Short mmCIF file of C-alpha atoms in Angstrom, two decimals:
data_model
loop_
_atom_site.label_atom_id
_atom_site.label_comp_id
_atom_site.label_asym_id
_atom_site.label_seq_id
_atom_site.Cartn_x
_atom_site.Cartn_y
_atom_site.Cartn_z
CA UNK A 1 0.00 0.00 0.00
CA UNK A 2 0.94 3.50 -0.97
CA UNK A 3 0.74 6.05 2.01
CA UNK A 4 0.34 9.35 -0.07
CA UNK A 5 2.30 12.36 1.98
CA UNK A 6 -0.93 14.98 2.81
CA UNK A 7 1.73 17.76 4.02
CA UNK A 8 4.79 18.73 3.23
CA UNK A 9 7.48 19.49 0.31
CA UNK A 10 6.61 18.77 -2.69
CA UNK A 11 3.13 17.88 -2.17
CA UNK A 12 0.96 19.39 -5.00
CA UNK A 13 -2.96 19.67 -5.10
CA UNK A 14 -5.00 21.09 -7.89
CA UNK A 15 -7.84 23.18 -7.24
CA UNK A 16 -11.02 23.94 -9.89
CA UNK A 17 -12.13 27.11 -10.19
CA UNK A 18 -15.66 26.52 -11.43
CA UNK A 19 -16.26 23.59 -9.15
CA UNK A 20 -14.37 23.92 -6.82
CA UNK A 21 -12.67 20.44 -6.32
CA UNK A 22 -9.22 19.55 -4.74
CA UNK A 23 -7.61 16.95 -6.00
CA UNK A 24 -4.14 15.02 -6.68
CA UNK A 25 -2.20 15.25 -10.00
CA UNK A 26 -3.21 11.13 -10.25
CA UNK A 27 -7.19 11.91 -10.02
CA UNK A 28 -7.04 14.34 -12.62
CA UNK A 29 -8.55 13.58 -16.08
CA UNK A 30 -6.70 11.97 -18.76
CA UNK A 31 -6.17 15.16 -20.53
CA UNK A 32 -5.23 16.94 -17.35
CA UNK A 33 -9.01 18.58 -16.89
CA UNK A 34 -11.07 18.49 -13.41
CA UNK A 35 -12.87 15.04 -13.35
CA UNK A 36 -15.93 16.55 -12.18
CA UNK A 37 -16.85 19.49 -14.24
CA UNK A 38 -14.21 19.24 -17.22
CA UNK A 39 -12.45 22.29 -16.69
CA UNK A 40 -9.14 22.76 -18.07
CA UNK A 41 -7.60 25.83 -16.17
CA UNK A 42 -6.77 24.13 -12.85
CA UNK A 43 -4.67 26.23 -10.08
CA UNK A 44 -1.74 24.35 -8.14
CA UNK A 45 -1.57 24.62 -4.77
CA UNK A 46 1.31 24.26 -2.55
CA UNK A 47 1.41 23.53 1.08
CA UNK A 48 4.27 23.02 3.83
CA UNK A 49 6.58 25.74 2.47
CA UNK A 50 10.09 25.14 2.18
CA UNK A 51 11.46 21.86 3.03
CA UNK A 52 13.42 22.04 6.46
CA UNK A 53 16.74 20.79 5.97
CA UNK A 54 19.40 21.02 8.03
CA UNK A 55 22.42 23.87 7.30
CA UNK A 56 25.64 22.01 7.09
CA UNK A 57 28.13 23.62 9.09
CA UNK A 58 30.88 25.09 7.58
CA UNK A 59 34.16 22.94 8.42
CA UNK A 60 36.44 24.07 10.75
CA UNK A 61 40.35 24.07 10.08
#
């Protein structure tokens, strides 16, 4: 089984603007439309930020 991150880097959602609908890159149509109400101008949305990743220190001597 699959355990699909929900938060995060590099998560992306797409949202509908006529209907609506969020929804994962996988769910989408097969010509990249909203499977609900067939629109094609979806907006991306982005959640978490920046990844946090440690700063390597700088080495010493």
């Amino acid at each position: 089984m699959r355990i699909t991150p929900l938060r995060g880097s590099g998560v992306a959602w797409f949202k509908c603007p006529g209907c609506r609908l969020k929804c994962r890159p996988t769910a989408l149509a097969p010509d990249g439309s909203c499977p609900r109400c067939g629109e094609s101008r979806l907006l991306k949305l982005a959640f978490g930020g920046r990844a946090d990743q440690p700063t390597p220190y700088p080495r010493q001597g």
